[in-house]
Amino acid sequence: MTARSLHGKTALVTGSTSGIGLGIALSLARQGANIVLNGFGDAEGPKAEVAAHGVEVLYHGADMRQPAEIDDLMTQAAATFGRVDILVNNAGIQHVANVEDFPVDKWDAVIAINLTSAFHTTRLAMPAMKAANWGRIINIASAHGLVASAQKSAYVASKHGIVGFTKAVALETATTGVTSNAICPGWVLTPLVQKQVDARAAAKGQTNDQAKNELLGEKQPSLQFTTPEELGELAVFLCSPAANNVRGVAWQVDGGWTAQ
Ligand code: NAD
């Protein structure tokens, strides 16, 4: 990859105030893309980190459960930068419970954020991508887009759903310069997973390290966490000319989780 290969492009990354989304935003910024950040919590720190790569940054705090706010996010992004060239649908939440105990509002929130928000951003970004005959849609699915785990019915349904959505959009755009692909990480040590580590440690009287090692040992044969930086570099590859004909894939970065 040559330096600043994405200079002149604009990337919008949902849920990019922490974790994987921020890692991907930083990798794309390192390649010169202007960045639209989104997500909850502190935005000033992430904005400064991204801007340090010498690119323009816009932050929009849209709640990805709310179609009207997503509409405003896309409108503001286009008004600021002309259009969104690279759309990374990353915002996501988890809730862990048996299906009969699963709170209805949690189910609705998981599906809205992890799946439906990607429909809204994609439908709103697509006309300008098609007009430019160039675009990259990168959906952050999960190993749970390919296989299931107990107590994660909403998450697994949302992630299988987004893998299917990715493929449908890839077929609709197959003869254009727009591509649609999914990345399927295994465990990545972000705030989302740290919550699950904390719950496990509390339930089992384990230390943080014991809980982390057990989590990895159950699912991820490499026994190593995937990092946001590794996922960011895969996103950069998917934006490169070498990936022009990579369409509709669900690309595991899961330490062998789904190879079993
Ligand atoms: P994280 O909790 O660190 O980050 C989630 C981001 O989404 C944050 O910026 C948060 O503010 C934002 N967000 C949450 N609810 C939102 C809402 N309603 N509107 C707008 N933004 C919202 O989590 P993460 O681990 O970085 O997860 C990012 C994505 O990667 C998710 O889709 C997740 O399912 C997926 N993923 C994570 C792992 C992992 O092991 N961490 C593995 C596979 C897939």
PDB file of C-alpha atoms and ligand atoms in Angstrom:
ATOM      1  CA  MET A   1       0.000   0.000   0.000  1.00  0.00           C
ATOM      2  CA  THR A   2       1.479   3.357  -1.013  1.00  0.00           C
ATOM      3  CA  ALA A   3       1.425   6.164   1.547  1.00  0.00           C
ATOM      4  CA  ARG A   4      -1.796   8.170   1.764  1.00  0.00           C
ATOM      5  CA  SER A   5      -3.619   5.884  -0.680  1.00  0.00           C
ATOM      6  CA  LEU A   6      -7.005   7.221   0.448  1.00  0.00           C
ATOM      7  CA  HIS A   7      -6.200  10.917   0.118  1.00  0.00           C
ATOM      8  CA  GLY A   8      -9.298  12.753  -1.160  1.00  0.00           C
ATOM      9  CA  LYS A   9     -11.713  10.083   0.064  1.00  0.00           C
ATOM     10  CA  THR A  10     -14.147  10.426   2.953  1.00  0.00           C
ATOM     11  CA  ALA A  11     -14.827   7.584   5.364  1.00  0.00           C
ATOM     12  CA  LEU A  12     -17.739   7.461   7.767  1.00  0.00           C
ATOM     13  CA  VAL A  13     -17.309   4.968  10.607  1.00  0.00           C
ATOM     14  CA  THR A  14     -20.302   4.415  12.876  1.00  0.00           C
ATOM     15  CA  GLY A  15     -19.554   3.739  16.537  1.00  0.00           C
ATOM     16  CA  SER A  16     -16.029   5.102  16.237  1.00  0.00           C
ATOM     17  CA  THR A  17     -15.530   6.793  19.601  1.00  0.00           C
ATOM     18  CA  SER A  18     -13.920   3.596  20.935  1.00  0.00           C
ATOM     19  CA  GLY A  19     -12.731   0.087  20.185  1.00  0.00           C
ATOM     20  CA  ILE A  20     -12.765  -1.369  16.683  1.00  0.00           C
ATOM     21  CA  GLY A  21     -14.452   1.639  15.072  1.00  0.00           C
ATOM     22  CA  LEU A  22     -11.775   4.009  16.333  1.00  0.00           C
ATOM     23  CA  GLY A  23      -9.044   1.586  15.222  1.00  0.00           C
ATOM     24  CA  ILE A  24     -10.505   1.468  11.719  1.00  0.00           C
ATOM     25  CA  ALA A  25     -10.958   5.256  11.595  1.00  0.00           C
ATOM     26  CA  LEU A  26      -7.282   5.699  12.544  1.00  0.00           C
ATOM     27  CA  SER A  27      -6.075   3.263   9.869  1.00  0.00           C
ATOM     28  CA  LEU A  28      -8.154   5.022   7.193  1.00  0.00           C
ATOM     29  CA  ALA A  29      -6.948   8.441   8.409  1.00  0.00           C
ATOM     30  CA  ARG A  30      -3.343   7.229   8.244  1.00  0.00           C
ATOM     31  CA  GLN A  31      -4.022   6.623   4.537  1.00  0.00           C
ATOM     32  CA  GLY A  32      -5.273  10.202   4.165  1.00  0.00           C
ATOM     33  CA  ALA A  33      -9.064   9.737   4.245  1.00  0.00           C
ATOM     34  CA  ASN A  34     -11.148  12.457   5.857  1.00  0.00           C
ATOM     35  CA  ILE A  35     -13.156  10.914   8.665  1.00  0.00           C
ATOM     36  CA  VAL A  36     -16.699  11.196   9.994  1.00  0.00           C
ATOM     37  CA  LEU A  37     -16.745   9.906  13.560  1.00  0.00           C
ATOM     38  CA  ASN A  38     -19.896   8.787  15.369  1.00  0.00           C
ATOM     39  CA  GLY A  39     -20.674   7.210  18.717  1.00  0.00           C
ATOM     40  CA  PHE A  40     -21.322   7.977  22.358  1.00  0.00           C
ATOM     41  CA  GLY A  41     -19.013   9.185  25.120  1.00  0.00           C
ATOM     42  CA  ASP A  42     -15.992  11.431  24.741  1.00  0.00           C
ATOM     43  CA  ALA A  43     -15.575  12.607  21.144  1.00  0.00           C
ATOM     44  CA  GLU A  44     -12.776  15.140  21.686  1.00  0.00           C
ATOM     45  CA  GLY A  45     -10.066  12.525  22.358  1.00  0.00           C
ATOM     46  CA  PRO A  46     -10.907  10.419  19.266  1.00  0.00           C
ATOM     47  CA  LYS A  47     -11.228  13.576  17.132  1.00  0.00           C
ATOM     48  CA  ALA A  48      -7.744  14.713  18.163  1.00  0.00           C
ATOM     49  CA  GLU A  49      -6.246  11.251  17.548  1.00  0.00           C
ATOM     50  CA  VAL A  50      -7.693  11.150  14.043  1.00  0.00           C
ATOM     51  CA  ALA A  51      -6.814  14.781  13.236  1.00  0.00           C
ATOM     52  CA  ALA A  52      -3.185  14.050  14.187  1.00  0.00           C
ATOM     53  CA  HIS A  53      -2.974  12.217  10.855  1.00  0.00           C
ATOM     54  CA  GLY A  54      -3.478  15.516   9.026  1.00  0.00           C
ATOM     55  CA  VAL A  55      -7.028  14.852   7.820  1.00  0.00           C
ATOM     56  CA  GLU A  56     -10.351  16.640   8.297  1.00  0.00           C
ATOM     57  CA  VAL A  57     -12.640  15.224  10.985  1.00  0.00           C
ATOM     58  CA  LEU A  58     -16.356  15.658  11.568  1.00  0.00           C
ATOM     59  CA  TYR A  59     -18.078  14.206  14.638  1.00  0.00           C
ATOM     60  CA  HIS A  60     -21.812  13.512  14.687  1.00  0.00           C
ATOM     61  CA  GLY A  61     -23.464  11.972  17.742  1.00  0.00           C
ATOM     62  CA  ALA A  62     -26.376  10.253  15.953  1.00  0.00           C
ATOM     63  CA  ASP A  63     -28.022   7.480  17.945  1.00  0.00           C
ATOM     64  CA  MET A  64     -27.985   4.563  15.528  1.00  0.00           C
ATOM     65  CA  ARG A  65     -31.358   3.389  16.867  1.00  0.00           C
ATOM     66  CA  GLN A  66     -32.983   6.500  15.386  1.00  0.00           C
ATOM     67  CA  PRO A  67     -33.527   6.636  11.596  1.00  0.00           C
ATOM     68  CA  ALA A  68     -34.047  10.432  11.647  1.00  0.00           C
ATOM     69  CA  GLU A  69     -30.696  10.932  13.404  1.00  0.00           C
ATOM     70  CA  ILE A  70     -28.984   8.611  10.920  1.00  0.00           C
ATOM     71  CA  ASP A  71     -30.499  10.667   8.124  1.00  0.00           C
ATOM     72  CA  ASP A  72     -29.034  13.813   9.686  1.00  0.00           C
ATOM     73  CA  LEU A  73     -25.625  12.133  10.088  1.00  0.00           C
ATOM     74  CA  MET A  74     -25.539  11.230   6.386  1.00  0.00           C
ATOM     75  CA  THR A  75     -26.776  14.690   5.350  1.00  0.00           C
ATOM     76  CA  GLN A  76     -24.129  16.442   7.484  1.00  0.00           C
ATOM     77  CA  ALA A  77     -21.379  14.162   6.179  1.00  0.00           C
ATOM     78  CA  ALA A  78     -22.330  14.871   2.556  1.00  0.00           C
ATOM     79  CA  ALA A  79     -22.700  18.604   3.235  1.00  0.00           C
ATOM     80  CA  THR A  80     -19.215  18.737   4.787  1.00  0.00           C
ATOM     81  CA  PHE A  81     -17.256  16.479   2.445  1.00  0.00           C
ATOM     82  CA  GLY A  82     -19.346  16.165  -0.735  1.00  0.00           C
ATOM     83  CA  ARG A  83     -20.118  12.492  -0.267  1.00  0.00           C
ATOM     84  CA  VAL A  84     -19.252   9.408   1.771  1.00  0.00           C
ATOM     85  CA  ASP A  85     -16.897   7.197  -0.252  1.00  0.00           C
ATOM     86  CA  ILE A  86     -16.194   4.602   2.429  1.00  0.00           C
ATOM     87  CA  LEU A  87     -18.949   3.527   4.790  1.00  0.00           C
ATOM     88  CA  VAL A  88     -17.967   1.373   7.740  1.00  0.00           C
ATOM     89  CA  ASN A  89     -21.002   0.061   9.610  1.00  0.00           C
ATOM     90  CA  ASN A  90     -19.431  -0.751  12.938  1.00  0.00           C
ATOM     91  CA  ALA A  91     -21.669   0.491  15.789  1.00  0.00           C
ATOM     92  CA  GLY A  92     -22.777  -2.469  17.838  1.00  0.00           C
ATOM     93  CA  ILE A  93     -23.912  -3.621  21.237  1.00  0.00           C
ATOM     94  CA  GLN A  94     -24.219  -6.944  22.990  1.00  0.00           C
ATOM     95  CA  HIS A  95     -26.661  -8.345  25.535  1.00  0.00           C
ATOM     96  CA  VAL A  96     -26.301 -11.764  27.109  1.00  0.00           C
ATOM     97  CA  ALA A  97     -29.354 -13.737  28.338  1.00  0.00           C
ATOM     98  CA  ASN A  98     -31.291 -16.910  27.601  1.00  0.00           C
ATOM     99  CA  VAL A  99     -33.962 -16.320  24.983  1.00  0.00           C
ATOM    100  CA  GLU A 100     -36.839 -16.732  27.453  1.00  0.00           C
ATOM    101  CA  ASP A 101     -35.275 -14.087  29.704  1.00  0.00           C
ATOM    102  CA  PHE A 102     -34.175 -11.753  26.900  1.00  0.00           C
ATOM    103  CA  PRO A 103     -35.596  -8.266  27.562  1.00  0.00           C
ATOM    104  CA  VAL A 104     -37.684  -7.170  24.578  1.00  0.00           C
ATOM    105  CA  ASP A 105     -36.202  -3.681  24.597  1.00  0.00           C
ATOM    106  CA  LYS A 106     -32.671  -5.154  24.490  1.00  0.00           C
ATOM    107  CA  TRP A 107     -33.605  -7.352  21.520  1.00  0.00           C
ATOM    108  CA  ASP A 108     -34.968  -4.322  19.680  1.00  0.00           C
ATOM    109  CA  ALA A 109     -31.881  -2.236  20.481  1.00  0.00           C
ATOM    110  CA  VAL A 110     -29.424  -4.935  19.357  1.00  0.00           C
ATOM    111  CA  ILE A 111     -31.237  -5.437  16.045  1.00  0.00           C
ATOM    112  CA  ALA A 112     -31.646  -1.680  15.488  1.00  0.00           C
ATOM    113  CA  ILE A 113     -27.992  -0.807  16.128  1.00  0.00           C
ATOM    114  CA  ASN A 114     -26.208  -3.902  14.796  1.00  0.00           C
ATOM    115  CA  LEU A 115     -28.371  -4.489  11.717  1.00  0.00           C
ATOM    116  CA  THR A 116     -31.022  -1.922  10.811  1.00  0.00           C
ATOM    117  CA  SER A 117     -28.700   1.085  11.126  1.00  0.00           C
ATOM    118  CA  ALA A 118     -26.534  -0.399   8.354  1.00  0.00           C
ATOM    119  CA  PHE A 119     -29.567  -0.561   6.086  1.00  0.00           C
ATOM    120  CA  HIS A 120     -30.221   3.141   6.679  1.00  0.00           C
ATOM    121  CA  THR A 121     -26.622   4.318   6.201  1.00  0.00           C
ATOM    122  CA  THR A 122     -26.181   2.131   3.123  1.00  0.00           C
ATOM    123  CA  ARG A 123     -29.403   3.210   1.403  1.00  0.00           C
ATOM    124  CA  LEU A 124     -28.508   6.851   2.043  1.00  0.00           C
ATOM    125  CA  ALA A 125     -24.857   6.563   0.926  1.00  0.00           C
ATOM    126  CA  MET A 126     -25.506   4.429  -2.159  1.00  0.00           C
ATOM    127  CA  PRO A 127     -26.812   6.997  -4.693  1.00  0.00           C
ATOM    128  CA  ALA A 128     -23.643   9.135  -4.470  1.00  0.00           C
ATOM    129  CA  MET A 129     -21.393   6.053  -4.529  1.00  0.00           C
ATOM    130  CA  LYS A 130     -23.126   4.771  -7.661  1.00  0.00           C
ATOM    131  CA  ALA A 131     -22.962   8.222  -9.280  1.00  0.00           C
ATOM    132  CA  ALA A 132     -19.193   8.320  -8.639  1.00  0.00           C
ATOM    133  CA  ASN A 133     -18.851   4.662  -9.648  1.00  0.00           C
ATOM    134  CA  TRP A 134     -16.680   4.116  -6.574  1.00  0.00           C
ATOM    135  CA  GLY A 135     -17.552   3.164  -3.047  1.00  0.00           C
ATOM    136  CA  ARG A 136     -16.667   0.795  -0.258  1.00  0.00           C
ATOM    137  CA  ILE A 137     -19.177  -0.591   2.214  1.00  0.00           C
ATOM    138  CA  ILE A 138     -17.516  -2.491   5.035  1.00  0.00           C
ATOM    139  CA  ASN A 139     -19.795  -4.095   7.601  1.00  0.00           C
ATOM    140  CA  ILE A 140     -18.301  -5.163  10.896  1.00  0.00           C
ATOM    141  CA  ALA A 141     -20.060  -8.441  11.541  1.00  0.00           C
ATOM    142  CA  SER A 142     -18.491 -11.058  13.824  1.00  0.00           C
ATOM    143  CA  ALA A 143     -17.583 -14.713  14.117  1.00  0.00           C
ATOM    144  CA  HIS A 144     -21.168 -14.671  15.385  1.00  0.00           C
ATOM    145  CA  GLY A 145     -22.217 -13.801  11.839  1.00  0.00           C
ATOM    146  CA  LEU A 146     -21.142 -17.322  10.882  1.00  0.00           C
ATOM    147  CA  VAL A 147     -21.638 -19.466  14.000  1.00  0.00           C
ATOM    148  CA  ALA A 148     -23.676 -19.081  17.191  1.00  0.00           C
ATOM    149  CA  SER A 149     -23.099 -19.030  20.931  1.00  0.00           C
ATOM    150  CA  ALA A 150     -25.704 -19.596  23.638  1.00  0.00           C
ATOM    151  CA  GLN A 151     -27.240 -16.576  25.401  1.00  0.00           C
ATOM    152  CA  LYS A 152     -26.535 -14.311  22.425  1.00  0.00           C
ATOM    153  CA  SER A 153     -29.659 -14.817  20.293  1.00  0.00           C
ATOM    154  CA  ALA A 154     -30.149 -11.157  19.364  1.00  0.00           C
ATOM    155  CA  TYR A 155     -26.465 -10.570  18.621  1.00  0.00           C
ATOM    156  CA  VAL A 156     -26.143 -13.768  16.570  1.00  0.00           C
ATOM    157  CA  ALA A 157     -29.333 -12.949  14.653  1.00  0.00           C
ATOM    158  CA  SER A 158     -28.122  -9.400  13.955  1.00  0.00           C
ATOM    159  CA  LYS A 159     -24.678 -10.562  12.815  1.00  0.00           C
ATOM    160  CA  HIS A 160     -25.990 -13.367  10.595  1.00  0.00           C
ATOM    161  CA  GLY A 161     -28.395 -10.733   9.251  1.00  0.00           C
ATOM    162  CA  ILE A 162     -25.659  -8.285   8.381  1.00  0.00           C
ATOM    163  CA  VAL A 163     -23.648 -10.966   6.579  1.00  0.00           C
ATOM    164  CA  GLY A 164     -26.722 -11.636   4.424  1.00  0.00           C
ATOM    165  CA  PHE A 165     -27.285  -7.920   3.892  1.00  0.00           C
ATOM    166  CA  THR A 166     -23.638  -7.540   2.822  1.00  0.00           C
ATOM    167  CA  LYS A 167     -24.072 -10.241   0.173  1.00  0.00           C
ATOM    168  CA  ALA A 168     -27.341  -8.816  -1.185  1.00  0.00           C
ATOM    169  CA  VAL A 169     -25.792  -5.351  -1.563  1.00  0.00           C
ATOM    170  CA  ALA A 170     -22.685  -6.892  -3.175  1.00  0.00           C
ATOM    171  CA  LEU A 171     -24.899  -8.512  -5.830  1.00  0.00           C
ATOM    172  CA  GLU A 172     -26.830  -5.311  -6.469  1.00  0.00           C
ATOM    173  CA  THR A 173     -23.544  -3.433  -7.051  1.00  0.00           C
ATOM    174  CA  ALA A 174     -21.572  -6.250  -8.707  1.00  0.00           C
ATOM    175  CA  THR A 175     -21.071  -4.474 -12.046  1.00  0.00           C
ATOM    176  CA  THR A 176     -20.200  -1.124 -10.462  1.00  0.00           C
ATOM    177  CA  GLY A 177     -17.181   0.320  -8.677  1.00  0.00           C
ATOM    178  CA  VAL A 178     -18.988  -0.064  -5.361  1.00  0.00           C
ATOM    179  CA  THR A 179     -18.133  -3.102  -3.248  1.00  0.00           C
ATOM    180  CA  SER A 180     -19.780  -4.484  -0.127  1.00  0.00           C
ATOM    181  CA  ASN A 181     -17.960  -6.797   2.270  1.00  0.00           C
ATOM    182  CA  ALA A 182     -18.102  -7.905   5.887  1.00  0.00           C
ATOM    183  CA  ILE A 183     -15.307  -8.387   8.407  1.00  0.00           C
ATOM    184  CA  CYS A 184     -15.917 -11.083  11.030  1.00  0.00           C
ATOM    185  CA  PRO A 185     -13.677 -10.582  14.064  1.00  0.00           C
ATOM    186  CA  GLY A 186     -13.327 -13.078  16.853  1.00  0.00           C
ATOM    187  CA  TRP A 187     -12.569 -11.735  20.336  1.00  0.00           C
ATOM    188  CA  VAL A 188     -11.119  -8.203  20.320  1.00  0.00           C
ATOM    189  CA  LEU A 189     -10.340  -6.719  23.733  1.00  0.00           C
ATOM    190  CA  THR A 190     -12.552  -3.608  23.565  1.00  0.00           C
ATOM    191  CA  PRO A 191     -14.975  -2.151  26.141  1.00  0.00           C
ATOM    192  CA  LEU A 192     -17.704  -4.421  24.667  1.00  0.00           C
ATOM    193  CA  VAL A 193     -15.699  -7.560  25.477  1.00  0.00           C
ATOM    194  CA  GLN A 194     -14.206  -6.245  28.708  1.00  0.00           C
ATOM    195  CA  LYS A 195     -17.786  -6.122  30.070  1.00  0.00           C
ATOM    196  CA  GLN A 196     -18.108  -9.843  29.330  1.00  0.00           C
ATOM    197  CA  VAL A 197     -14.718 -10.520  30.934  1.00  0.00           C
ATOM    198  CA  ASP A 198     -15.820  -8.573  34.033  1.00  0.00           C
ATOM    199  CA  ALA A 199     -19.114 -10.504  34.231  1.00  0.00           C
ATOM    200  CA  ARG A 200     -17.288 -13.819  33.960  1.00  0.00           C
ATOM    201  CA  ALA A 201     -14.681 -12.840  36.563  1.00  0.00           C
ATOM    202  CA  ALA A 202     -17.425 -11.743  38.972  1.00  0.00           C
ATOM    203  CA  ALA A 203     -19.555 -14.862  38.419  1.00  0.00           C
ATOM    204  CA  LYS A 204     -16.644 -17.288  38.792  1.00  0.00           C
ATOM    205  CA  GLY A 205     -14.475 -15.461  41.319  1.00  0.00           C
ATOM    206  CA  GLN A 206     -11.681 -15.191  38.739  1.00  0.00           C
ATOM    207  CA  THR A 207      -9.024 -12.569  38.155  1.00  0.00           C
ATOM    208  CA  ASN A 208      -9.218 -10.433  35.026  1.00  0.00           C
ATOM    209  CA  ASP A 209      -6.438 -12.498  33.403  1.00  0.00           C
ATOM    210  CA  GLN A 210      -8.058 -15.824  34.289  1.00  0.00           C
ATOM    211  CA  ALA A 211     -11.369 -14.684  32.811  1.00  0.00           C
ATOM    212  CA  LYS A 212      -9.674 -13.418  29.626  1.00  0.00           C
ATOM    213  CA  ASN A 213      -7.712 -16.642  29.150  1.00  0.00           C
ATOM    214  CA  GLU A 214     -10.839 -18.758  29.680  1.00  0.00           C
ATOM    215  CA  LEU A 215     -12.785 -16.657  27.187  1.00  0.00           C
ATOM    216  CA  LEU A 216     -10.070 -17.118  24.550  1.00  0.00           C
ATOM    217  CA  GLY A 217      -9.588 -20.801  25.363  1.00  0.00           C
ATOM    218  CA  GLU A 218     -13.245 -21.622  24.756  1.00  0.00           C
ATOM    219  CA  LYS A 219     -13.454 -20.153  21.246  1.00  0.00           C
ATOM    220  CA  GLN A 220     -10.258 -18.720  19.787  1.00  0.00           C
ATOM    221  CA  PRO A 221      -7.558 -21.332  19.047  1.00  0.00           C
ATOM    222  CA  SER A 222      -4.818 -18.716  18.570  1.00  0.00           C
ATOM    223  CA  LEU A 223      -5.346 -17.748  22.247  1.00  0.00           C
ATOM    224  CA  GLN A 224      -4.709 -14.165  21.178  1.00  0.00           C
ATOM    225  CA  PHE A 225      -7.096 -11.266  20.877  1.00  0.00           C
ATOM    226  CA  THR A 226      -7.536  -9.743  17.420  1.00  0.00           C
ATOM    227  CA  THR A 227      -6.619  -6.039  17.568  1.00  0.00           C
ATOM    228  CA  PRO A 228      -8.448  -2.968  16.241  1.00  0.00           C
ATOM    229  CA  GLU A 229      -5.264  -2.141  14.290  1.00  0.00           C
ATOM    230  CA  GLU A 230      -5.368  -5.503  12.454  1.00  0.00           C
ATOM    231  CA  LEU A 231      -9.000  -4.883  11.528  1.00  0.00           C
ATOM    232  CA  GLY A 232      -8.154  -1.340  10.416  1.00  0.00           C
ATOM    233  CA  GLU A 233      -5.470  -2.613   8.056  1.00  0.00           C
ATOM    234  CA  LEU A 234      -7.917  -5.137   6.556  1.00  0.00           C
ATOM    235  CA  ALA A 235     -10.335  -2.273   5.969  1.00  0.00           C
ATOM    236  CA  VAL A 236      -7.536  -0.367   4.191  1.00  0.00           C
ATOM    237  CA  PHE A 237      -6.947  -3.402   1.973  1.00  0.00           C
ATOM    238  CA  LEU A 238     -10.666  -3.639   1.156  1.00  0.00           C
ATOM    239  CA  CYS A 239     -10.475   0.007   0.028  1.00  0.00           C
ATOM    240  CA  SER A 240      -7.503  -0.655  -2.272  1.00  0.00           C
ATOM    241  CA  PRO A 241      -7.614  -1.395  -6.025  1.00  0.00           C
ATOM    242  CA  ALA A 242      -6.399  -4.927  -5.237  1.00  0.00           C
ATOM    243  CA  ALA A 243      -9.804  -5.533  -3.636  1.00  0.00           C
ATOM    244  CA  ASN A 244     -11.859  -4.289  -6.599  1.00  0.00           C
ATOM    245  CA  ASN A 245     -13.261  -7.773  -7.153  1.00  0.00           C
ATOM    246  CA  VAL A 246     -13.617  -8.786  -3.509  1.00  0.00           C
ATOM    247  CA  ARG A 247     -17.402  -8.732  -3.241  1.00  0.00           C
ATOM    248  CA  GLY A 248     -19.800 -10.138  -0.690  1.00  0.00           C
ATOM    249  CA  VAL A 249     -17.224 -11.858   1.503  1.00  0.00           C
ATOM    250  CA  ALA A 250     -17.495 -12.442   5.254  1.00  0.00           C
ATOM    251  CA  TRP A 251     -13.797 -12.324   6.132  1.00  0.00           C
ATOM    252  CA  GLN A 252     -12.872 -13.956   9.417  1.00  0.00           C
ATOM    253  CA  VAL A 253     -10.162 -12.441  11.616  1.00  0.00           C
ATOM    254  CA  ASP A 254     -10.895 -14.794  14.468  1.00  0.00           C
ATOM    255  CA  GLY A 255      -7.768 -16.744  15.362  1.00  0.00           C
ATOM    256  CA  GLY A 256      -9.322 -19.917  13.956  1.00  0.00           C
ATOM    257  CA  TRP A 257     -12.649 -19.677  15.858  1.00  0.00           C
ATOM    258  CA  THR A 258     -14.824 -20.570  12.847  1.00  0.00           C
ATOM    259  CA  ALA A 259     -12.302 -23.023  11.356  1.00  0.00           C
ATOM    260  CA  GLN A 260     -13.240 -25.544  14.051  1.00  0.00           C
TER     261      GLN A 260
HETATM  262  P1  NAD B   1     -17.210  -0.789  21.753  1.00  0.00           P
HETATM  263  O1  NAD B   1     -18.249  -0.924  22.814  1.00  0.00           O
HETATM  264  O2  NAD B   1     -15.796  -0.511  22.099  1.00  0.00           O
HETATM  265  O3  NAD B   1     -17.641   0.305  20.689  1.00  0.00           O
HETATM  266  C1  NAD B   1     -18.926   0.400  20.216  1.00  0.00           C
HETATM  267  C2  NAD B   1     -19.103   1.747  19.586  1.00  0.00           C
HETATM  268  O4  NAD B   1     -20.476   1.863  19.172  1.00  0.00           O
HETATM  269  C3  NAD B   1     -18.841   2.907  20.535  1.00  0.00           C
HETATM  270  O5  NAD B   1     -18.272   3.986  19.820  1.00  0.00           O
HETATM  271  C4  NAD B   1     -20.240   3.272  21.014  1.00  0.00           C
HETATM  272  O6  NAD B   1     -20.344   4.615  21.461  1.00  0.00           O
HETATM  273  C5  NAD B   1     -21.009   3.039  19.745  1.00  0.00           C
HETATM  274  N1  NAD B   1     -22.432   2.877  19.956  1.00  0.00           N
HETATM  275  C6  NAD B   1     -23.082   2.039  20.799  1.00  0.00           C
HETATM  276  N2  NAD B   1     -24.411   2.247  20.725  1.00  0.00           N
HETATM  277  C7  NAD B   1     -24.590   3.226  19.808  1.00  0.00           C
HETATM  278  C8  NAD B   1     -25.722   3.880  19.283  1.00  0.00           C
HETATM  279  N3  NAD B   1     -26.966   3.576  19.693  1.00  0.00           N
HETATM  280  N4  NAD B   1     -25.544   4.850  18.371  1.00  0.00           N
HETATM  281  C9  NAD B   1     -24.304   5.193  17.959  1.00  0.00           C
HETATM  282  N5  NAD B   1     -23.192   4.599  18.411  1.00  0.00           N
HETATM  283  C10 NAD B   1     -23.340   3.625  19.321  1.00  0.00           C
HETATM  284  O7  NAD B   1     -17.361  -2.144  20.909  1.00  0.00           O
HETATM  285  P2  NAD B   1     -16.413  -2.867  19.856  1.00  0.00           P
HETATM  286  O8  NAD B   1     -15.976  -4.144  20.457  1.00  0.00           O
HETATM  287  O9  NAD B   1     -15.407  -1.935  19.303  1.00  0.00           O
HETATM  288  O10 NAD B   1     -17.485  -3.246  18.753  1.00  0.00           O
HETATM  289  C11 NAD B   1     -17.552  -2.629  17.486  1.00  0.00           C
HETATM  290  C12 NAD B   1     -18.220  -3.581  16.517  1.00  0.00           C
HETATM  291  O11 NAD B   1     -17.428  -4.757  16.387  1.00  0.00           O
HETATM  292  C13 NAD B   1     -19.606  -4.036  16.962  1.00  0.00           C
HETATM  293  O12 NAD B   1     -20.464  -4.120  15.844  1.00  0.00           O
HETATM  294  C14 NAD B   1     -19.329  -5.429  17.512  1.00  0.00           C
HETATM  295  O13 NAD B   1     -20.454  -6.251  17.452  1.00  0.00           O
HETATM  296  C15 NAD B   1     -18.237  -5.888  16.581  1.00  0.00           C
HETATM  297  N6  NAD B   1     -17.435  -6.990  17.095  1.00  0.00           N
HETATM  298  C16 NAD B   1     -16.717  -6.863  18.244  1.00  0.00           C
HETATM  299  C17 NAD B   1     -15.963  -7.935  18.686  1.00  0.00           C
HETATM  300  C18 NAD B   1     -15.135  -7.873  19.923  1.00  0.00           C
HETATM  301  O14 NAD B   1     -14.606  -8.915  20.335  1.00  0.00           O
HETATM  302  N7  NAD B   1     -14.961  -6.725  20.546  1.00  0.00           N
HETATM  303  C19 NAD B   1     -15.943  -9.133  17.967  1.00  0.00           C
HETATM  304  C20 NAD B   1     -16.687  -9.218  16.805  1.00  0.00           C
HETATM  305  C21 NAD B   1     -17.428  -8.143  16.366  1.00  0.00           C
END
